[in-house]
Short mmCIF file of C-alpha atoms in Angstrom, two decimals:
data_model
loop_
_atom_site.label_atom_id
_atom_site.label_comp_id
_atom_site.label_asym_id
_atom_site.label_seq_id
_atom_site.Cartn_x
_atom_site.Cartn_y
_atom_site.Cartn_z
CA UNK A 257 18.54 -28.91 -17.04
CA UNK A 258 15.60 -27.78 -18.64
CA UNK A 259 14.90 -23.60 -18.63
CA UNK A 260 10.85 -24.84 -17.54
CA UNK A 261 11.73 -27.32 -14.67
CA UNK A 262 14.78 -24.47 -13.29
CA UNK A 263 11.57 -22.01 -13.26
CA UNK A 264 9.48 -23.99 -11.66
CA UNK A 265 12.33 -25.48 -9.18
CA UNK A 266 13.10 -21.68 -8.39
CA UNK A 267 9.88 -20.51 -8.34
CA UNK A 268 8.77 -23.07 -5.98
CA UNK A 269 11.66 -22.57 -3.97
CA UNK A 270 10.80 -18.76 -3.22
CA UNK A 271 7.00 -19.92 -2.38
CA UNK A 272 7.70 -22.49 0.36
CA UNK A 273 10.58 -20.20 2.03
CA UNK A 274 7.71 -17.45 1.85
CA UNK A 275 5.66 -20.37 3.38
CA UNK A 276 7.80 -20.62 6.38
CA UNK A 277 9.11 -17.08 6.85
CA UNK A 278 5.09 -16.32 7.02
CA UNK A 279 4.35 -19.07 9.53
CA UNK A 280 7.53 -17.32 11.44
CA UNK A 281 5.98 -13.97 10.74
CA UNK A 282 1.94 -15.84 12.48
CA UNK A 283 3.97 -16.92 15.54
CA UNK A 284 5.95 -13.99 16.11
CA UNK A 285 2.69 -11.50 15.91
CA UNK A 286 4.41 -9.31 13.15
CA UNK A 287 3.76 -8.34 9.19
CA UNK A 288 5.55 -11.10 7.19
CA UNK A 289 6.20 -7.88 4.62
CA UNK A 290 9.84 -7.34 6.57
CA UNK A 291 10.59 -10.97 5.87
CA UNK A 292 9.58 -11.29 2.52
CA UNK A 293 11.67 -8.36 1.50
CA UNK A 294 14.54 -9.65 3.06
CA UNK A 295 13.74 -13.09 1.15
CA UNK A 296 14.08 -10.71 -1.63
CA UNK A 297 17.29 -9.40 -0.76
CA UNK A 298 18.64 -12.45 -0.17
CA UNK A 299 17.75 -14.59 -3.57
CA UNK A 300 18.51 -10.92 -5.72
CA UNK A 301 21.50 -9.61 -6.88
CA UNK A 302 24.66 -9.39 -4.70
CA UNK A 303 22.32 -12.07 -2.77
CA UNK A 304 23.32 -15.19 -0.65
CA UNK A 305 21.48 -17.74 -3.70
CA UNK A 306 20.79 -14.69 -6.51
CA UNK A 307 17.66 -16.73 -8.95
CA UNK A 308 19.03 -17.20 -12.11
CA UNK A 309 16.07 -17.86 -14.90
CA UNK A 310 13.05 -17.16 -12.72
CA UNK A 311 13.18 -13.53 -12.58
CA UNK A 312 10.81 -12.79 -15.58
CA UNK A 313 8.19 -14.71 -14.09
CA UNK A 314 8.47 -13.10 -10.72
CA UNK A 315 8.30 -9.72 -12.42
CA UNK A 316 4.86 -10.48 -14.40
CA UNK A 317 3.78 -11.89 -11.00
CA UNK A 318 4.52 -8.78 -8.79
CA UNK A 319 2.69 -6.85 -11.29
CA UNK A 320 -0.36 -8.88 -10.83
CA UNK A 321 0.20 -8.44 -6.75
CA UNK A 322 0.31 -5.04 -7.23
CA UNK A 323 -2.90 -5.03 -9.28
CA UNK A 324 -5.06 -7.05 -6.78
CA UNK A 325 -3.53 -5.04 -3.87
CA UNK A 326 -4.84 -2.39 -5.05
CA UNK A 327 -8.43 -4.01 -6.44
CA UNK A 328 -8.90 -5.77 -2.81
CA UNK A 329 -8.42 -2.05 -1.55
CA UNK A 330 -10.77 -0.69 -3.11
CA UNK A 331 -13.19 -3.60 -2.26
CA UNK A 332 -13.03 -2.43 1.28
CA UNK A 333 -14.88 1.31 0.41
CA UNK A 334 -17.64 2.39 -1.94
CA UNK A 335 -17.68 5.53 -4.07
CA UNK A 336 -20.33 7.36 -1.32
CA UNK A 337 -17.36 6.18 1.71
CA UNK A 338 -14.83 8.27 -0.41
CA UNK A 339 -16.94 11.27 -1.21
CA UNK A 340 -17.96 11.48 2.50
CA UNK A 341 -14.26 10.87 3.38
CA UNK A 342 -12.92 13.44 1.12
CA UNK A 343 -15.59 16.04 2.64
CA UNK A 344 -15.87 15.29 6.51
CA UNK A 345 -11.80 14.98 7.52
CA UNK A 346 -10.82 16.97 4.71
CA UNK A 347 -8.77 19.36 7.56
CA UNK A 348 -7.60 16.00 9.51
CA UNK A 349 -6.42 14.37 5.84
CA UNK A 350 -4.45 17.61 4.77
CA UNK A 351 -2.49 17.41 8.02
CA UNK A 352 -1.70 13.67 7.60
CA UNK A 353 -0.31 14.78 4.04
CA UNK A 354 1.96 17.80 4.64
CA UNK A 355 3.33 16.12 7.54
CA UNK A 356 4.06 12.85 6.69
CA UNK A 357 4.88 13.62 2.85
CA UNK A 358 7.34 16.27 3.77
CA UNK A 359 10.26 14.51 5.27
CA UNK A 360 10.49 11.77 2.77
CA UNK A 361 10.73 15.56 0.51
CA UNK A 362 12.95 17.01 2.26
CA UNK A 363 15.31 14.00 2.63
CA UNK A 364 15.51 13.42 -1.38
CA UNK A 365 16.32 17.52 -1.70
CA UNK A 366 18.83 17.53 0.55
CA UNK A 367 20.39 14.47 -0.51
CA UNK A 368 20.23 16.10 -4.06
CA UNK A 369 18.33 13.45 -5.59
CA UNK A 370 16.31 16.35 -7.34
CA UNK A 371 12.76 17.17 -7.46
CA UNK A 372 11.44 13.75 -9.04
CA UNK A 373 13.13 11.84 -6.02
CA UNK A 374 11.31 13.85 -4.01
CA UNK A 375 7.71 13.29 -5.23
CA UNK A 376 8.31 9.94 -5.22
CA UNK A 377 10.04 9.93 -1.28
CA UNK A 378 7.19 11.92 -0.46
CA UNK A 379 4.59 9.09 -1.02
CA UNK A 380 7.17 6.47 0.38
CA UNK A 381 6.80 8.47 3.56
CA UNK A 382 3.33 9.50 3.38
CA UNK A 383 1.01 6.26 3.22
CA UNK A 384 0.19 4.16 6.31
CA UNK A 385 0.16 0.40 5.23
CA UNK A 386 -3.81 0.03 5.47
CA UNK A 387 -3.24 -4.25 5.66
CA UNK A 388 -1.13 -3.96 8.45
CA UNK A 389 -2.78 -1.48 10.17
CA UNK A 390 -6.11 -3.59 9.82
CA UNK A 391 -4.42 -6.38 11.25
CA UNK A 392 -3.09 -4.71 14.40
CA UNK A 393 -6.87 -3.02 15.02
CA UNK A 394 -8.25 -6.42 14.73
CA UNK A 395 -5.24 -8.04 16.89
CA UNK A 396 -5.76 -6.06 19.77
CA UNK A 397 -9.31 -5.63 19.70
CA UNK A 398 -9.15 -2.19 18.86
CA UNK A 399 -11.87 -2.26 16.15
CA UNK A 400 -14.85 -1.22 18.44
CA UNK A 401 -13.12 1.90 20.33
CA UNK A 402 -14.54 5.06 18.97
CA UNK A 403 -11.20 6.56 17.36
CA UNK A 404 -11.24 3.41 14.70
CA UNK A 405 -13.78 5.39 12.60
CA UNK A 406 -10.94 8.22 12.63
CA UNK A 407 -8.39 6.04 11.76
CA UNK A 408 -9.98 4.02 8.76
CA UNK A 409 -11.73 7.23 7.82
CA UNK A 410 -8.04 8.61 7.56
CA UNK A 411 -6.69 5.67 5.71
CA UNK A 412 -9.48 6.18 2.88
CA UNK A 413 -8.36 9.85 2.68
CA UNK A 414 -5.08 8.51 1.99
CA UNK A 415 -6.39 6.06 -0.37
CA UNK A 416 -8.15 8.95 -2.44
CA UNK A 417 -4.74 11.31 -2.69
CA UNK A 418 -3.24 8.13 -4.12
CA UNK A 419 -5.68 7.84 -6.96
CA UNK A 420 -4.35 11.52 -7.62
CA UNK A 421 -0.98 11.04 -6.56
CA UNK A 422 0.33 8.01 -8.68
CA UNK A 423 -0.90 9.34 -11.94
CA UNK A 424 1.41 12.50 -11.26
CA UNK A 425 4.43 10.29 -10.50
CA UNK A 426 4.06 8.01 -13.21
CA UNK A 427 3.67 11.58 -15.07
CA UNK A 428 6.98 12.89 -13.89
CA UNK A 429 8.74 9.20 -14.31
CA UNK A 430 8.35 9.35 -17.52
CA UNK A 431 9.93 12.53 -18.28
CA UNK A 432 7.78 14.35 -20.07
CA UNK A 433 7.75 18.25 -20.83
CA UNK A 434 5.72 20.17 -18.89
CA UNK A 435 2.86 20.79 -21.73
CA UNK A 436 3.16 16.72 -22.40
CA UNK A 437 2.96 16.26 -18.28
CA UNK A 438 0.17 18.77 -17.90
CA UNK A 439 -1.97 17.23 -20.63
CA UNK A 440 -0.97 13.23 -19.32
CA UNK A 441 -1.80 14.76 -15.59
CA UNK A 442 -4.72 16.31 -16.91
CA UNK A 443 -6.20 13.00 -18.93
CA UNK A 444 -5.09 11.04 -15.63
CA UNK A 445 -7.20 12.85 -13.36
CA UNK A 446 -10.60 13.56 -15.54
CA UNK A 447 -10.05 9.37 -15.88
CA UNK A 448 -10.49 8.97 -12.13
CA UNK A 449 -13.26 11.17 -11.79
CA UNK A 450 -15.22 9.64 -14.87
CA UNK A 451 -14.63 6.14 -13.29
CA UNK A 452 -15.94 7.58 -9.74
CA UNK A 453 -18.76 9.02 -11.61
CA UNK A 454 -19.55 5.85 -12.83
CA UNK A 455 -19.16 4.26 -10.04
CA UNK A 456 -21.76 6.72 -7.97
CA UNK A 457 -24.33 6.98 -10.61
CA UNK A 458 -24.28 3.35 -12.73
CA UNK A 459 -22.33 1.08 -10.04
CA UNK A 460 -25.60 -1.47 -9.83
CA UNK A 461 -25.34 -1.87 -13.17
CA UNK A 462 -21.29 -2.87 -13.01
CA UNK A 463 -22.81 -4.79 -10.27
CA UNK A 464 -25.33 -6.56 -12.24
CA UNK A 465 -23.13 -7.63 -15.03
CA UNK A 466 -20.15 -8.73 -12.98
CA UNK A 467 -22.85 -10.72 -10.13
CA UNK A 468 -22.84 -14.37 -10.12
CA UNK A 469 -23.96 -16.80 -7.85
CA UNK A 470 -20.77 -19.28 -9.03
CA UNK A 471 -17.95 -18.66 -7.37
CA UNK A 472 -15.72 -19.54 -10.53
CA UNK A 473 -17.41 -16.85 -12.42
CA UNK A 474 -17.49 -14.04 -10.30
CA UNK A 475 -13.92 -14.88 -9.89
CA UNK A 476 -13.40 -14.74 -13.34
CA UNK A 477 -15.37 -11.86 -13.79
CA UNK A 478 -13.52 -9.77 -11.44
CA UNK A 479 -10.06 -10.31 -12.06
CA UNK A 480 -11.08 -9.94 -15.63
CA UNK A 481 -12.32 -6.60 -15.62
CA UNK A 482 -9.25 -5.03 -13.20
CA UNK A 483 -6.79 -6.02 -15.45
CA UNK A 484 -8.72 -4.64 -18.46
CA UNK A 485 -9.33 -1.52 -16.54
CA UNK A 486 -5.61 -1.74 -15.22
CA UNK A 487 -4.12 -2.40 -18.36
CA UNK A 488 -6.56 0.81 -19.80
CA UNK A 489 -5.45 3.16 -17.23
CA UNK A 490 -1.76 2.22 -17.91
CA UNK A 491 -2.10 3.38 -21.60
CA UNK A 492 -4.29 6.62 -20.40
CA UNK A 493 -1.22 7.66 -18.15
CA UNK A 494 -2.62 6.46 -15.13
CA UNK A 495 -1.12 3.75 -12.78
CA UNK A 496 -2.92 0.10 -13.50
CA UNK A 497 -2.66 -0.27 -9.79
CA UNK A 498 -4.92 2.97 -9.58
CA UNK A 499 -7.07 1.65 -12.52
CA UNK A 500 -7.89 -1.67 -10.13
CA UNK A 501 -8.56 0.31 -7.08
CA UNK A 502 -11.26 2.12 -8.52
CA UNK A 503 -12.77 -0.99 -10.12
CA UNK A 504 -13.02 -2.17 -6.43
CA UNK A 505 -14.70 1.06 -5.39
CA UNK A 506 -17.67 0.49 -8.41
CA UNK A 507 -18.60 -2.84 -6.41
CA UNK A 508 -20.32 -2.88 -2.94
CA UNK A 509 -22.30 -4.69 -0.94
CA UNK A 510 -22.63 -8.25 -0.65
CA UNK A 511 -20.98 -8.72 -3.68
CA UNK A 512 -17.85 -6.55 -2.33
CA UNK A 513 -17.54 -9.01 0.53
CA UNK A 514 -17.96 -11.98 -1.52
CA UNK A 515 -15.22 -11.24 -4.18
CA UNK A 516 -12.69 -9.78 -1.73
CA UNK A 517 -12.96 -13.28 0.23
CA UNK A 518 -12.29 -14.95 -3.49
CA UNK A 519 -9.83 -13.00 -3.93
CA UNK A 520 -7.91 -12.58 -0.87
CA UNK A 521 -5.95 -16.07 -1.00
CA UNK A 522 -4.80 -15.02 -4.74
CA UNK A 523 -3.52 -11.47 -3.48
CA UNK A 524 -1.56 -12.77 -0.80
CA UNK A 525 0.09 -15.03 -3.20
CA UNK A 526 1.06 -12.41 -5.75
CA UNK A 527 1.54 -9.64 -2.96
CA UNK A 528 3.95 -12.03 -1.35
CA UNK A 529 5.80 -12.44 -4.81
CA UNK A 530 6.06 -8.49 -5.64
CA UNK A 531 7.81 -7.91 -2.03
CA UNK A 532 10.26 -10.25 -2.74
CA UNK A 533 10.81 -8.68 -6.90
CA UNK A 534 11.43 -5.63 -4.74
CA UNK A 535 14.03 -7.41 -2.41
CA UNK A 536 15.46 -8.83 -5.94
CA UNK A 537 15.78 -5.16 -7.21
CA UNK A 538 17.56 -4.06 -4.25
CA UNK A 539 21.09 -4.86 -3.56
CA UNK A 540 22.18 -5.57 -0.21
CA UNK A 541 25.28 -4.18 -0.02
CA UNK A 542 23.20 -0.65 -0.55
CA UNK A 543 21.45 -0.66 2.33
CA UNK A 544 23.53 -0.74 5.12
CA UNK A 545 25.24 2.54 4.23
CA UNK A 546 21.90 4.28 4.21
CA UNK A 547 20.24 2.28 7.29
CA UNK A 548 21.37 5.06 9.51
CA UNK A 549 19.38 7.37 7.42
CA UNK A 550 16.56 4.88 7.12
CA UNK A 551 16.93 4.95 10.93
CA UNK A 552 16.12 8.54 11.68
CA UNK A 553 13.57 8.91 8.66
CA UNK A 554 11.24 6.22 10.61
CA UNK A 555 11.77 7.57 13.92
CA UNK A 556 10.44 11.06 12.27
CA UNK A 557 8.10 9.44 10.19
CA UNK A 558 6.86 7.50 13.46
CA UNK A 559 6.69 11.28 15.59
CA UNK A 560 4.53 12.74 12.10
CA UNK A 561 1.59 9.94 12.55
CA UNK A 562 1.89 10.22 15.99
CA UNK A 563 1.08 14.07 15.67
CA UNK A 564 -1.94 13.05 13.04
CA UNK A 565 -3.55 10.51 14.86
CA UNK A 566 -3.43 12.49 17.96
CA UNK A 567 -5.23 15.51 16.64
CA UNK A 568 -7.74 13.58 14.19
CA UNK A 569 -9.31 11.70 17.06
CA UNK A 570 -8.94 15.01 19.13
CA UNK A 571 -10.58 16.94 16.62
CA UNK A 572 -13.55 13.84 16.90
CA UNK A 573 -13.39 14.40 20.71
CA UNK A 574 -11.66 11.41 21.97
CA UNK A 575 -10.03 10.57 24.84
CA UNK A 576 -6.11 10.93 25.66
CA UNK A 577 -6.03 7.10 25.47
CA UNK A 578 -7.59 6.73 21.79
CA UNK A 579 -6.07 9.29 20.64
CA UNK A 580 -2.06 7.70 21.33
CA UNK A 581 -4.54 4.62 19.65
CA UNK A 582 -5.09 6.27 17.00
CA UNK A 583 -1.65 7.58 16.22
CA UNK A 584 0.30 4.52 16.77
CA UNK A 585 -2.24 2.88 14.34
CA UNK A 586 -1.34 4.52 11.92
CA UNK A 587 2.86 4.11 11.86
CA UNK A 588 3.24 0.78 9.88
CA UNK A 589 4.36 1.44 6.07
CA UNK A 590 4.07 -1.37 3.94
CA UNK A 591 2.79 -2.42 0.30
CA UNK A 592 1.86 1.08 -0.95
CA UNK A 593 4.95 2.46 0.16
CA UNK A 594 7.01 0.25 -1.78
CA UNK A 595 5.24 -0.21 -4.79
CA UNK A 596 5.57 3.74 -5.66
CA UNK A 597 9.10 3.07 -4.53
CA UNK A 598 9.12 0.35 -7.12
CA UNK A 599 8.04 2.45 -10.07
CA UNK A 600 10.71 5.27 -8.91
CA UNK A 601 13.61 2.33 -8.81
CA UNK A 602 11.90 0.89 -12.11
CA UNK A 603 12.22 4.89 -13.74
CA UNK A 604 15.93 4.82 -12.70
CA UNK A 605 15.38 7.88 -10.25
CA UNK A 606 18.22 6.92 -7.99
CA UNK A 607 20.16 4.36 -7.30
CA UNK A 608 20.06 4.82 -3.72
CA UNK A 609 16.12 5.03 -3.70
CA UNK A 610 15.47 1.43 -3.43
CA UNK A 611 17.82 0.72 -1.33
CA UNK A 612 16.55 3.79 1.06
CA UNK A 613 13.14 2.81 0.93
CA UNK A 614 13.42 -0.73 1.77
CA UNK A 615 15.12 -0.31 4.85
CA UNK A 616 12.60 2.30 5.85
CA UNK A 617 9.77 -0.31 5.39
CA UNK A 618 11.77 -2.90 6.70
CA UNK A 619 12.23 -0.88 10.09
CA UNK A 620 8.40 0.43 10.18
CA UNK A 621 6.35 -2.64 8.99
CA UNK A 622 8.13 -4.53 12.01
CA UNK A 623 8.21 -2.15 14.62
CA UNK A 624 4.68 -0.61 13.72
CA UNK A 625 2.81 -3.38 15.15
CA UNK A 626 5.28 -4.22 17.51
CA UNK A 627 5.04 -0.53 19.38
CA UNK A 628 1.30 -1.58 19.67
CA UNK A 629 2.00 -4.14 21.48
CA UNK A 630 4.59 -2.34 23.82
CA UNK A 631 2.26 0.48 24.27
CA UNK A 632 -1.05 -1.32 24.85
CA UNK A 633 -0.71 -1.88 28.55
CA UNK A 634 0.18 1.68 29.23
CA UNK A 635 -2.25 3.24 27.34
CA UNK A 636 -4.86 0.87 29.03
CA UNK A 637 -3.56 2.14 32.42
CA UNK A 638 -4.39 5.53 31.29
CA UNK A 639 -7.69 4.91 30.04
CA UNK A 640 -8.37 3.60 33.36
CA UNK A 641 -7.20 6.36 35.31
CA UNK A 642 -8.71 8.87 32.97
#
């Protein structure tokens, strides 16, 4: 048979299962993320059906879900939301890092994965999946109660130590000495804050050129400039996926909202397709010898948010009942969490990384929202009592 029909056989073969395991996903009330990795697992190597020519393709695609991830991200905040962010829940922020980055640490030392493992399993462990978490506020109606501001305002923080974060991984992924790291690290960071610069002090006029009242050309436009900026930030050092997030934060307002609606079937797409080239990196038979471990990393993982949650909205001066809102918002990991596991497993860290890290999304992106659900009665009970 043809190598261009097998693609496209294969390739369409992974989209409609994604199809159905998301319409599963809809009628069940949970992330589809669990399923599509498992999709992954299942068509990759040591697989039921491993792909056998379509692979490529899928890998140039992830990469592109990756970059609009990100670029949609960024499209939710402006330059002024991070800057206010950074400054207002500073204290709350901190605590949501050392507590939530430091078991994923811990785990990789005393595994003896080394120090590199350990950066990189302490931003698996760290970020809260902001889609899923968005979803489950929205689901159950918890986007007007007064700890929501907490909770997104903590999200952004997170959002901000990743634009810091990534370019030191990538840093100490690619091995470099420590005057070669410093100066990469060092170029990395002054690129973020020139680009936030930018985006505070000329954003109207990024605005201005990328504005278009056809829908085809703002499109266009958009997509346009977050690769170039991606594919700039990649050769400065810096993560592309960091390179599109900040090109969402230089556009606002209306124009925000009307490219991340453009944009949002074309993520979902591609996002769908780089959790399943995860799943395909990932062999099955690794992860049930470390799903025990996976096991007891979420349930501490799920007792660190917790903790954060609760004393961000207490710090805010909320109620008992927002603030167990607030915490259990915050549990699901999800897209960020795997794609720095992604460059870790694509860096060769560990062999055991991958397969580590995608049972530990697997068990947090599904029971995450699913614990909201559990909890929601009780915590109404409370509020009415209270």
């Amino acid at each position: 048979m043809h190598h261009t029909a097998i693609v496209f056989l294969e390739f369409g073969a992974v989209l409609l299962g994604l199809g159905i395991l998301g319409a599963l996903a809809l009628r069940g009330g949970i992330s589809p993320i669990p399923l599509y990795l498992i999709a992954g697992l299942a068509f990759g190597t040591g697989g039921v059906l491993p792909l056998a020519t379509s692979t490529d393709f899928l890998e140039i695609g992830s990469e592109l879900g990756v970059v609009l991830l990100l670029l949609t991200l960024g499209l939710e905040y402006n330059a002024d939301e991070l800057v206010t962010s950074l400054t207002g829940n500073a204290r709350a922020g901190i605590v949501d890092l050392v507590l939530n980055a430091a078991p994923g640490a811990i785990c990789a030392l005393l595994l003896g994965w080394g120090p590199v493992a350990a950066v990189a399993m302490a931003g698996v462990t760290y970020a809260t999946s902001s889609g899923i978490t968005a979803k489950v506020l929205s689901d159950l109606g918890w986007l007007g109660n007064r700890e929501t501001p907490t909770v997104l305002s903590l999200l952004v923080f997170e959002d901000l130590t990743m634009a810091v974060y990534l370019p030191v991984l990538t840093t100490l992924l690619a091995g470099l000495s420590f005057v070669q790291g410093a100066v990469s690290v060092g170029i990395a960071l002054l690129t973020v804050s020139v680009v936030l610069v930018v985006a505070l002090r000329f954003g109207r006029f990024i605005e201005a050129f990328v504005r278009s009242p056809n829908s085809e050309v703002l499109l266009l436009k958009v997509v346009g400039l977050a690769l170039l900026v991606a594919g700039l930030a990649q050769q400065l050092q810096v993560s592309a996926a960091v390179g599109a997030f900040l090109v969402g934060i230089a556009l606002s307002g209306q124009l925000a909202e009307d490219a991340h609606a453009l944009l949002a079937p074309l993520r979902d797409l591609f996002a769908a397709v780089f959790f399943v080239f995860f799943g395909l990196q990932t062999d099955p038979a690794k992860i049930l010898p470390v799903a025990g471990l996976a096991a007891l990393l979420a349930l501490v993982s799920m007792i660190t948010k917790l903790l954060t949650g609760m004393y961000a909205a207490r710090r805010a001066g909320i109620a008992k009942a927002g603030q167990a809102r607030a915490g259990i918002a915050l549990i699901p990991r999800g897209e960020f969490n795997i794609v720095i596991a992604g460059l870790a497993v694509g860096a060769g860290v560990h062999p055991d990384l991958g397969a580590l890290a995608a049972a530990y999304v697997l068990i947090l992106a599904a029971f995450g929202p699913l614990a909201a659900k559990l909890v929601q009665p009780f915590i109404t009970s409370i509020a009415k009592r209270a």
